[in-house]
Amino acid sequence: MASDTDQEDFSFGEMFEEPAGYLPPPPPSKLVEYTRPSPLDPRTIKINLLGTHPLWGHHLWNASKVFASYIDANPQTVRNKSVLELGAAGALPSMIACAQQARRIVVTDYPDADLLQNIQTTVDLNFPRSPIISVAGHLWGHNIENILELNGNHKYNVLVLCDLVFNHSEHASLMRSVLGLLEKDGRAFVVFTHHRPWLVEQDLKFLERAQSEGLVCERILEEYTGAMFDDDPGDERVRGTVHGFVLSYPVIVDDQ
């Protein structure tokens, strides 16, 4: 009888491993410049974008550009306030918030090393060594305390949610973050495009969920920018329009 050491080795070892250089390298990161209206300073904001990423962090979304413009036109939105951006990707609104003298800015995205390092690169390109900006990973609905610690254990005056509502399966988790991180007199800005026109109702369920949680929902903008992706299916006008809403807690009026 053959011993165990005499039996054939049926492991495949490196037979099915790709040889070095077999897979193409990922696309390199790229630098995109966003130009603000004159005479604002800095006039140009540099956004570093990954070459590709499965969580769509390699695009500068139209919703972010439209909301950046909104902040510049309405600087009181962020001035002297604490600002938290969720799912930031390129983090353009956070950069504009810094330019418009926000008091504290925390930029978050999914806790992936590449995503977070990319955001940090953008911060360093525009506001190197700034003491008011932090970059952190945040899994929606979890570890709320960690994000509060970055603001002195206080909730935030302003939350920024740009192009997040298309992720329907995460609406409940995203709402937990909003409720756990928004100050009672704060405002959460929800800006988005219906990238899949046949799923408009599902996108809007996030706003319905907010209202069911007692938040007031008010439209603040609607702007046609053109579609992000020309070859995508569905009505181009729908895919090319950015919508903006602000969520807040109702104001309680004291009758006395």
PDB file of C-alpha atoms in Angstrom:
ATOM      1  CA  MET A   1       0.000   0.000   0.000  1.00  0.00           C
ATOM      2  CA  ALA A   2       1.415   3.385  -0.955  1.00  0.00           C
ATOM      3  CA  SER A   3       2.106   5.832   1.810  1.00  0.00           C
ATOM      4  CA  ASP A   4       0.646   9.321   1.836  1.00  0.00           C
ATOM      5  CA  THR A   5       3.951  10.657   0.652  1.00  0.00           C
ATOM      6  CA  ASP A   6       3.881   8.362  -2.378  1.00  0.00           C
ATOM      7  CA  GLN A   7       0.439   9.488  -3.572  1.00  0.00           C
ATOM      8  CA  GLU A   8       0.159  11.899  -6.477  1.00  0.00           C
ATOM      9  CA  ASP A   9      -0.176  15.558  -5.687  1.00  0.00           C
ATOM     10  CA  PHE A  10      -3.408  16.678  -7.380  1.00  0.00           C
ATOM     11  CA  SER A  11      -3.079  20.343  -6.389  1.00  0.00           C
ATOM     12  CA  PHE A  12      -2.817  22.572  -9.428  1.00  0.00           C
ATOM     13  CA  GLY A  13      -0.196  24.887  -7.960  1.00  0.00           C
ATOM     14  CA  GLU A  14       0.372  27.833 -10.272  1.00  0.00           C
ATOM     15  CA  MET A  15      -1.172  26.196 -13.336  1.00  0.00           C
ATOM     16  CA  PHE A  16      -4.113  28.641 -13.480  1.00  0.00           C
ATOM     17  CA  GLU A  17      -2.379  31.742 -12.172  1.00  0.00           C
ATOM     18  CA  GLU A  18      -2.025  34.555 -14.663  1.00  0.00           C
ATOM     19  CA  PRO A  19       1.594  35.218 -15.547  1.00  0.00           C
ATOM     20  CA  ALA A  20       3.047  38.589 -14.647  1.00  0.00           C
ATOM     21  CA  GLY A  21       1.881  41.209 -17.121  1.00  0.00           C
ATOM     22  CA  TYR A  22      -1.040  39.082 -18.363  1.00  0.00           C
ATOM     23  CA  LEU A  23      -3.701  41.447 -17.025  1.00  0.00           C
ATOM     24  CA  PRO A  24      -3.582  45.051 -18.226  1.00  0.00           C
ATOM     25  CA  PRO A  25      -2.679  47.587 -15.540  1.00  0.00           C
ATOM     26  CA  PRO A  26      -5.537  49.751 -14.239  1.00  0.00           C
ATOM     27  CA  PRO A  27      -5.917  53.120 -15.950  1.00  0.00           C
ATOM     28  CA  PRO A  28      -3.859  55.839 -14.271  1.00  0.00           C
ATOM     29  CA  SER A  29      -5.493  58.506 -12.167  1.00  0.00           C
ATOM     30  CA  LYS A  30      -6.297  61.766 -13.888  1.00  0.00           C
ATOM     31  CA  LEU A  31      -6.458  65.403 -12.864  1.00  0.00           C
ATOM     32  CA  VAL A  32      -9.598  67.396 -13.622  1.00  0.00           C
ATOM     33  CA  GLU A  33      -9.869  71.138 -13.127  1.00  0.00           C
ATOM     34  CA  TYR A  34     -13.087  72.846 -12.064  1.00  0.00           C
ATOM     35  CA  THR A  35     -13.214  76.562 -12.819  1.00  0.00           C
ATOM     36  CA  ARG A  36     -15.157  78.846 -10.508  1.00  0.00           C
ATOM     37  CA  PRO A  37     -16.667  82.144 -11.598  1.00  0.00           C
ATOM     38  CA  SER A  38     -14.462  85.219 -11.457  1.00  0.00           C
ATOM     39  CA  PRO A  39     -13.443  86.837  -9.114  1.00  0.00           C
ATOM     40  CA  LEU A  40     -13.653  83.894  -6.701  1.00  0.00           C
ATOM     41  CA  ASP A  41     -10.380  82.688  -5.221  1.00  0.00           C
ATOM     42  CA  PRO A  42      -9.029  80.132  -5.746  1.00  0.00           C
ATOM     43  CA  ARG A  43     -10.347  80.305  -9.289  1.00  0.00           C
ATOM     44  CA  THR A  44      -9.442  76.698 -10.116  1.00  0.00           C
ATOM     45  CA  ILE A  45     -10.092  73.607  -8.008  1.00  0.00           C
ATOM     46  CA  LYS A  46      -8.045  70.522  -8.875  1.00  0.00           C
ATOM     47  CA  ILE A  47      -9.802  67.175  -8.555  1.00  0.00           C
ATOM     48  CA  ASN A  48      -7.794  63.967  -8.665  1.00  0.00           C
ATOM     49  CA  LEU A  49      -9.830  61.035  -9.999  1.00  0.00           C
ATOM     50  CA  LEU A  50      -8.988  57.357  -9.975  1.00  0.00           C
ATOM     51  CA  GLY A  51      -8.595  55.727 -13.375  1.00  0.00           C
ATOM     52  CA  THR A  52     -11.419  53.336 -12.524  1.00  0.00           C
ATOM     53  CA  HIS A  53     -13.229  52.078  -9.431  1.00  0.00           C
ATOM     54  CA  PRO A  54     -16.131  49.647  -8.883  1.00  0.00           C
ATOM     55  CA  LEU A  55     -17.877  52.168  -6.614  1.00  0.00           C
ATOM     56  CA  TRP A  56     -17.968  54.879  -9.314  1.00  0.00           C
ATOM     57  CA  GLY A  57     -15.446  57.058  -7.504  1.00  0.00           C
ATOM     58  CA  HIS A  58     -13.608  57.727 -10.749  1.00  0.00           C
ATOM     59  CA  HIS A  59     -16.135  60.269 -12.073  1.00  0.00           C
ATOM     60  CA  LEU A  60     -16.727  63.931 -11.301  1.00  0.00           C
ATOM     61  CA  TRP A  61     -20.503  63.769 -11.264  1.00  0.00           C
ATOM     62  CA  ASN A  62     -22.692  66.545 -12.637  1.00  0.00           C
ATOM     63  CA  ALA A  63     -24.560  66.732  -9.337  1.00  0.00           C
ATOM     64  CA  SER A  64     -21.317  67.641  -7.562  1.00  0.00           C
ATOM     65  CA  LYS A  65     -20.538  70.367 -10.079  1.00  0.00           C
ATOM     66  CA  VAL A  66     -24.025  71.830  -9.860  1.00  0.00           C
ATOM     67  CA  PHE A  67     -23.963  71.834  -6.057  1.00  0.00           C
ATOM     68  CA  ALA A  68     -20.475  73.358  -6.059  1.00  0.00           C
ATOM     69  CA  SER A  69     -21.900  76.206  -8.131  1.00  0.00           C
ATOM     70  CA  TYR A  70     -24.821  76.478  -5.700  1.00  0.00           C
ATOM     71  CA  ILE A  71     -22.439  76.872  -2.754  1.00  0.00           C
ATOM     72  CA  ASP A  72     -20.480  79.599  -4.545  1.00  0.00           C
ATOM     73  CA  ALA A  73     -23.718  81.431  -5.301  1.00  0.00           C
ATOM     74  CA  ASN A  74     -24.964  80.931  -1.724  1.00  0.00           C
ATOM     75  CA  PRO A  75     -21.862  80.946   0.486  1.00  0.00           C
ATOM     76  CA  GLN A  76     -23.937  81.255   3.656  1.00  0.00           C
ATOM     77  CA  THR A  77     -24.829  77.614   3.046  1.00  0.00           C
ATOM     78  CA  VAL A  78     -21.471  76.567   4.510  1.00  0.00           C
ATOM     79  CA  ARG A  79     -19.710  79.644   5.904  1.00  0.00           C
ATOM     80  CA  ASN A  80     -18.627  79.161   9.544  1.00  0.00           C
ATOM     81  CA  LYS A  81     -20.442  75.823   9.620  1.00  0.00           C
ATOM     82  CA  SER A  82     -19.428  72.207  10.038  1.00  0.00           C
ATOM     83  CA  VAL A  83     -19.801  70.292   6.775  1.00  0.00           C
ATOM     84  CA  LEU A  84     -19.891  66.530   6.228  1.00  0.00           C
ATOM     85  CA  GLU A  85     -19.853  65.041   2.735  1.00  0.00           C
ATOM     86  CA  LEU A  86     -21.049  61.462   2.327  1.00  0.00           C
ATOM     87  CA  GLY A  87     -19.982  59.307  -0.620  1.00  0.00           C
ATOM     88  CA  ALA A  88     -17.713  62.123  -1.716  1.00  0.00           C
ATOM     89  CA  ALA A  89     -15.806  60.519  -4.639  1.00  0.00           C
ATOM     90  CA  GLY A  90     -14.120  63.591  -6.203  1.00  0.00           C
ATOM     91  CA  ALA A  91     -15.053  65.724  -3.148  1.00  0.00           C
ATOM     92  CA  LEU A  92     -15.627  68.906  -5.175  1.00  0.00           C
ATOM     93  CA  PRO A  93     -18.363  70.298  -2.870  1.00  0.00           C
ATOM     94  CA  SER A  94     -16.049  69.858   0.124  1.00  0.00           C
ATOM     95  CA  MET A  95     -13.309  71.796  -1.661  1.00  0.00           C
ATOM     96  CA  ILE A  96     -15.730  74.617  -2.422  1.00  0.00           C
ATOM     97  CA  ALA A  97     -16.899  74.570   1.207  1.00  0.00           C
ATOM     98  CA  CYS A  98     -13.303  75.104   2.287  1.00  0.00           C
ATOM     99  CA  ALA A  99     -12.881  77.954  -0.182  1.00  0.00           C
ATOM    100  CA  GLN A 100     -16.063  79.503   1.215  1.00  0.00           C
ATOM    101  CA  GLN A 101     -14.734  79.418   4.767  1.00  0.00           C
ATOM    102  CA  ALA A 102     -16.564  76.522   6.338  1.00  0.00           C
ATOM    103  CA  ARG A 103     -15.495  76.063   9.953  1.00  0.00           C
ATOM    104  CA  ARG A 104     -14.956  72.285   9.794  1.00  0.00           C
ATOM    105  CA  ILE A 105     -15.084  69.836   6.876  1.00  0.00           C
ATOM    106  CA  VAL A 106     -15.111  66.052   7.027  1.00  0.00           C
ATOM    107  CA  VAL A 107     -14.964  64.258   3.684  1.00  0.00           C
ATOM    108  CA  THR A 108     -16.075  60.625   3.694  1.00  0.00           C
ATOM    109  CA  ASP A 109     -16.493  57.747   1.328  1.00  0.00           C
ATOM    110  CA  TYR A 110     -16.617  53.975   1.512  1.00  0.00           C
ATOM    111  CA  PRO A 111     -13.664  52.758   3.632  1.00  0.00           C
ATOM    112  CA  ASP A 112     -11.533  51.708   0.685  1.00  0.00           C
ATOM    113  CA  ALA A 113      -7.859  52.667   0.760  1.00  0.00           C
ATOM    114  CA  ASP A 114      -7.722  53.773  -2.882  1.00  0.00           C
ATOM    115  CA  LEU A 115     -10.812  55.959  -2.594  1.00  0.00           C
ATOM    116  CA  LEU A 116      -9.664  57.651   0.599  1.00  0.00           C
ATOM    117  CA  GLN A 117      -6.116  58.216  -0.598  1.00  0.00           C
ATOM    118  CA  ASN A 118      -7.488  59.747  -3.769  1.00  0.00           C
ATOM    119  CA  ILE A 119      -9.615  62.178  -1.758  1.00  0.00           C
ATOM    120  CA  GLN A 120      -6.618  63.053   0.389  1.00  0.00           C
ATOM    121  CA  THR A 121      -4.653  63.780  -2.777  1.00  0.00           C
ATOM    122  CA  THR A 122      -7.369  66.210  -3.861  1.00  0.00           C
ATOM    123  CA  VAL A 123      -7.283  67.913  -0.462  1.00  0.00           C
ATOM    124  CA  ASP A 124      -3.495  68.232  -0.634  1.00  0.00           C
ATOM    125  CA  LEU A 125      -3.641  69.663  -4.145  1.00  0.00           C
ATOM    126  CA  ASN A 126      -5.985  72.459  -3.097  1.00  0.00           C
ATOM    127  CA  PHE A 127      -5.576  73.088   0.628  1.00  0.00           C
ATOM    128  CA  PRO A 128      -2.337  71.455   1.760  1.00  0.00           C
ATOM    129  CA  ARG A 129      -1.893  71.172   5.533  1.00  0.00           C
ATOM    130  CA  SER A 130      -5.331  72.651   6.160  1.00  0.00           C
ATOM    131  CA  PRO A 131      -6.278  72.003   9.793  1.00  0.00           C
ATOM    132  CA  ILE A 132     -10.008  72.141   9.115  1.00  0.00           C
ATOM    133  CA  ILE A 133     -10.337  69.222   6.649  1.00  0.00           C
ATOM    134  CA  SER A 134     -10.311  65.535   7.534  1.00  0.00           C
ATOM    135  CA  VAL A 135     -10.777  62.528   5.264  1.00  0.00           C
ATOM    136  CA  ALA A 136     -12.352  59.391   6.715  1.00  0.00           C
ATOM    137  CA  GLY A 137     -13.939  56.133   5.706  1.00  0.00           C
ATOM    138  CA  HIS A 138     -17.607  55.742   6.548  1.00  0.00           C
ATOM    139  CA  LEU A 139     -19.864  52.779   5.934  1.00  0.00           C
ATOM    140  CA  TRP A 140     -23.342  54.253   5.856  1.00  0.00           C
ATOM    141  CA  GLY A 141     -25.389  53.497   8.927  1.00  0.00           C
ATOM    142  CA  HIS A 142     -22.391  52.289  10.944  1.00  0.00           C
ATOM    143  CA  ASN A 143     -19.790  53.798  13.273  1.00  0.00           C
ATOM    144  CA  ILE A 144     -21.593  57.114  13.560  1.00  0.00           C
ATOM    145  CA  GLU A 145     -19.538  57.869  16.677  1.00  0.00           C
ATOM    146  CA  ASN A 146     -16.281  57.886  14.713  1.00  0.00           C
ATOM    147  CA  ILE A 147     -17.563  60.599  12.387  1.00  0.00           C
ATOM    148  CA  LEU A 148     -18.929  62.638  15.292  1.00  0.00           C
ATOM    149  CA  GLU A 149     -15.519  62.517  16.980  1.00  0.00           C
ATOM    150  CA  LEU A 150     -14.033  64.305  13.978  1.00  0.00           C
ATOM    151  CA  ASN A 151     -16.325  67.244  14.768  1.00  0.00           C
ATOM    152  CA  GLY A 152     -15.656  67.400  18.491  1.00  0.00           C
ATOM    153  CA  ASN A 153     -18.458  64.901  19.189  1.00  0.00           C
ATOM    154  CA  HIS A 154     -20.995  67.292  17.727  1.00  0.00           C
ATOM    155  CA  LYS A 155     -23.434  66.671  14.905  1.00  0.00           C
ATOM    156  CA  TYR A 156     -22.966  68.587  11.648  1.00  0.00           C
ATOM    157  CA  ASN A 157     -24.637  71.765  10.430  1.00  0.00           C
ATOM    158  CA  VAL A 158     -24.488  70.704   6.779  1.00  0.00           C
ATOM    159  CA  LEU A 159     -24.582  67.275   5.137  1.00  0.00           C
ATOM    160  CA  VAL A 160     -23.790  66.867   1.442  1.00  0.00           C
ATOM    161  CA  LEU A 161     -25.178  63.902  -0.518  1.00  0.00           C
ATOM    162  CA  CYS A 162     -24.361  64.172  -4.222  1.00  0.00           C
ATOM    163  CA  ASP A 163     -25.523  61.441  -6.582  1.00  0.00           C
ATOM    164  CA  LEU A 164     -26.109  58.801  -3.938  1.00  0.00           C
ATOM    165  CA  VAL A 165     -29.823  58.002  -4.194  1.00  0.00           C
ATOM    166  CA  PHE A 166     -29.410  55.730  -7.236  1.00  0.00           C
ATOM    167  CA  ASN A 167     -28.058  53.127  -4.781  1.00  0.00           C
ATOM    168  CA  HIS A 168     -31.515  51.947  -3.779  1.00  0.00           C
ATOM    169  CA  SER A 169     -30.448  49.013  -1.606  1.00  0.00           C
ATOM    170  CA  GLU A 170     -28.550  51.426   0.663  1.00  0.00           C
ATOM    171  CA  HIS A 171     -31.313  53.986   1.255  1.00  0.00           C
ATOM    172  CA  ALA A 172     -32.021  52.746   4.777  1.00  0.00           C
ATOM    173  CA  SER A 173     -28.336  52.772   5.747  1.00  0.00           C
ATOM    174  CA  LEU A 174     -27.796  56.203   4.226  1.00  0.00           C
ATOM    175  CA  MET A 175     -30.780  57.564   6.123  1.00  0.00           C
ATOM    176  CA  ARG A 176     -29.395  56.197   9.399  1.00  0.00           C
ATOM    177  CA  SER A 177     -26.252  58.224   8.772  1.00  0.00           C
ATOM    178  CA  VAL A 178     -28.276  61.346   8.003  1.00  0.00           C
ATOM    179  CA  LEU A 179     -30.364  61.025  11.150  1.00  0.00           C
ATOM    180  CA  GLY A 180     -27.366  60.214  13.302  1.00  0.00           C
ATOM    181  CA  LEU A 181     -25.123  63.004  12.013  1.00  0.00           C
ATOM    182  CA  LEU A 182     -27.393  65.972  11.189  1.00  0.00           C
ATOM    183  CA  GLU A 183     -27.762  68.722  13.779  1.00  0.00           C
ATOM    184  CA  LYS A 184     -31.347  69.520  14.759  1.00  0.00           C
ATOM    185  CA  ASP A 185     -31.095  72.922  13.095  1.00  0.00           C
ATOM    186  CA  GLY A 186     -28.908  71.622  10.264  1.00  0.00           C
ATOM    187  CA  ARG A 187     -29.624  70.917   6.624  1.00  0.00           C
ATOM    188  CA  ALA A 188     -28.859  67.922   4.424  1.00  0.00           C
ATOM    189  CA  PHE A 189     -28.484  68.696   0.718  1.00  0.00           C
ATOM    190  CA  VAL A 190     -29.503  65.831  -1.571  1.00  0.00           C
ATOM    191  CA  VAL A 191     -28.477  66.487  -5.174  1.00  0.00           C
ATOM    192  CA  PHE A 192     -28.797  63.883  -7.908  1.00  0.00           C
ATOM    193  CA  THR A 193     -29.609  62.900 -11.462  1.00  0.00           C
ATOM    194  CA  HIS A 194     -31.958  60.108 -12.512  1.00  0.00           C
ATOM    195  CA  HIS A 195     -29.309  58.129 -14.398  1.00  0.00           C
ATOM    196  CA  ARG A 196     -31.823  55.359 -15.113  1.00  0.00           C
ATOM    197  CA  PRO A 197     -35.072  57.056 -16.158  1.00  0.00           C
ATOM    198  CA  TRP A 198     -37.110  53.906 -15.658  1.00  0.00           C
ATOM    199  CA  LEU A 199     -36.150  53.951 -11.952  1.00  0.00           C
ATOM    200  CA  VAL A 200     -37.161  57.523 -11.110  1.00  0.00           C
ATOM    201  CA  GLU A 201     -39.708  56.384  -8.518  1.00  0.00           C
ATOM    202  CA  GLN A 202     -37.126  54.236  -6.751  1.00  0.00           C
ATOM    203  CA  ASP A 203     -34.673  57.155  -6.636  1.00  0.00           C
ATOM    204  CA  LEU A 204     -37.312  59.382  -5.057  1.00  0.00           C
ATOM    205  CA  LYS A 205     -38.087  56.850  -2.350  1.00  0.00           C
ATOM    206  CA  PHE A 206     -35.100  58.204  -0.451  1.00  0.00           C
ATOM    207  CA  LEU A 207     -36.884  61.540  -0.112  1.00  0.00           C
ATOM    208  CA  GLU A 208     -40.073  59.737   0.889  1.00  0.00           C
ATOM    209  CA  ARG A 209     -38.112  57.870   3.541  1.00  0.00           C
ATOM    210  CA  ALA A 210     -36.750  61.176   4.836  1.00  0.00           C
ATOM    211  CA  GLN A 211     -40.257  62.575   5.162  1.00  0.00           C
ATOM    212  CA  SER A 212     -41.430  59.440   6.941  1.00  0.00           C
ATOM    213  CA  GLU A 213     -38.640  60.062   9.477  1.00  0.00           C
ATOM    214  CA  GLY A 214     -40.012  63.528  10.187  1.00  0.00           C
ATOM    215  CA  LEU A 215     -37.739  65.577   7.941  1.00  0.00           C
ATOM    216  CA  VAL A 216     -39.018  68.413   5.775  1.00  0.00           C
ATOM    217  CA  CYS A 217     -38.093  68.139   2.101  1.00  0.00           C
ATOM    218  CA  GLU A 218     -37.800  71.246  -0.085  1.00  0.00           C
ATOM    219  CA  ARG A 219     -36.646  71.557  -3.695  1.00  0.00           C
ATOM    220  CA  ILE A 220     -33.819  74.069  -4.151  1.00  0.00           C
ATOM    221  CA  LEU A 221     -32.656  73.568  -7.740  1.00  0.00           C
ATOM    222  CA  GLU A 222     -33.217  71.895 -11.084  1.00  0.00           C
ATOM    223  CA  GLU A 223     -30.656  72.307 -13.837  1.00  0.00           C
ATOM    224  CA  TYR A 224     -30.088  70.659 -17.188  1.00  0.00           C
ATOM    225  CA  THR A 225     -26.416  69.801 -17.696  1.00  0.00           C
ATOM    226  CA  GLY A 226     -26.542  67.101 -20.339  1.00  0.00           C
ATOM    227  CA  ALA A 227     -26.214  63.408 -19.576  1.00  0.00           C
ATOM    228  CA  MET A 228     -23.119  61.993 -17.908  1.00  0.00           C
ATOM    229  CA  PHE A 229     -22.947  59.109 -20.398  1.00  0.00           C
ATOM    230  CA  ASP A 230     -24.147  59.682 -23.935  1.00  0.00           C
ATOM    231  CA  ASP A 231     -24.682  56.027 -24.812  1.00  0.00           C
ATOM    232  CA  ASP A 232     -26.773  55.068 -21.791  1.00  0.00           C
ATOM    233  CA  PRO A 233     -30.402  54.078 -22.439  1.00  0.00           C
ATOM    234  CA  GLY A 234     -33.407  56.202 -21.539  1.00  0.00           C
ATOM    235  CA  ASP A 235     -34.613  59.735 -22.106  1.00  0.00           C
ATOM    236  CA  GLU A 236     -31.540  61.988 -22.391  1.00  0.00           C
ATOM    237  CA  ARG A 237     -33.386  64.949 -20.909  1.00  0.00           C
ATOM    238  CA  VAL A 238     -34.132  62.952 -17.771  1.00  0.00           C
ATOM    239  CA  ARG A 239     -30.557  61.616 -17.574  1.00  0.00           C
ATOM    240  CA  GLY A 240     -29.179  65.098 -18.090  1.00  0.00           C
ATOM    241  CA  THR A 241     -31.118  67.002 -15.416  1.00  0.00           C
ATOM    242  CA  VAL A 242     -29.768  67.576 -11.913  1.00  0.00           C
ATOM    243  CA  HIS A 243     -32.259  67.903  -9.056  1.00  0.00           C
ATOM    244  CA  GLY A 244     -31.507  69.370  -5.653  1.00  0.00           C
ATOM    245  CA  PHE A 245     -33.425  69.110  -2.378  1.00  0.00           C
ATOM    246  CA  VAL A 246     -32.708  70.163   1.173  1.00  0.00           C
ATOM    247  CA  LEU A 247     -33.784  68.087   4.173  1.00  0.00           C
ATOM    248  CA  SER A 248     -34.264  69.652   7.584  1.00  0.00           C
ATOM    249  CA  TYR A 249     -36.097  69.096  10.807  1.00  0.00           C
ATOM    250  CA  PRO A 250     -39.349  71.044  11.175  1.00  0.00           C
ATOM    251  CA  VAL A 251     -39.142  74.342  12.998  1.00  0.00           C
ATOM    252  CA  ILE A 252     -40.996  74.228  16.300  1.00  0.00           C
ATOM    253  CA  VAL A 253     -42.768  77.503  17.002  1.00  0.00           C
ATOM    254  CA  ASP A 254     -43.228  78.413  20.627  1.00  0.00           C
ATOM    255  CA  ASP A 255     -46.666  80.032  20.971  1.00  0.00           C
ATOM    256  CA  GLN A 256     -45.836  81.492  24.368  1.00  0.00           C
TER     257      GLN A 256
END
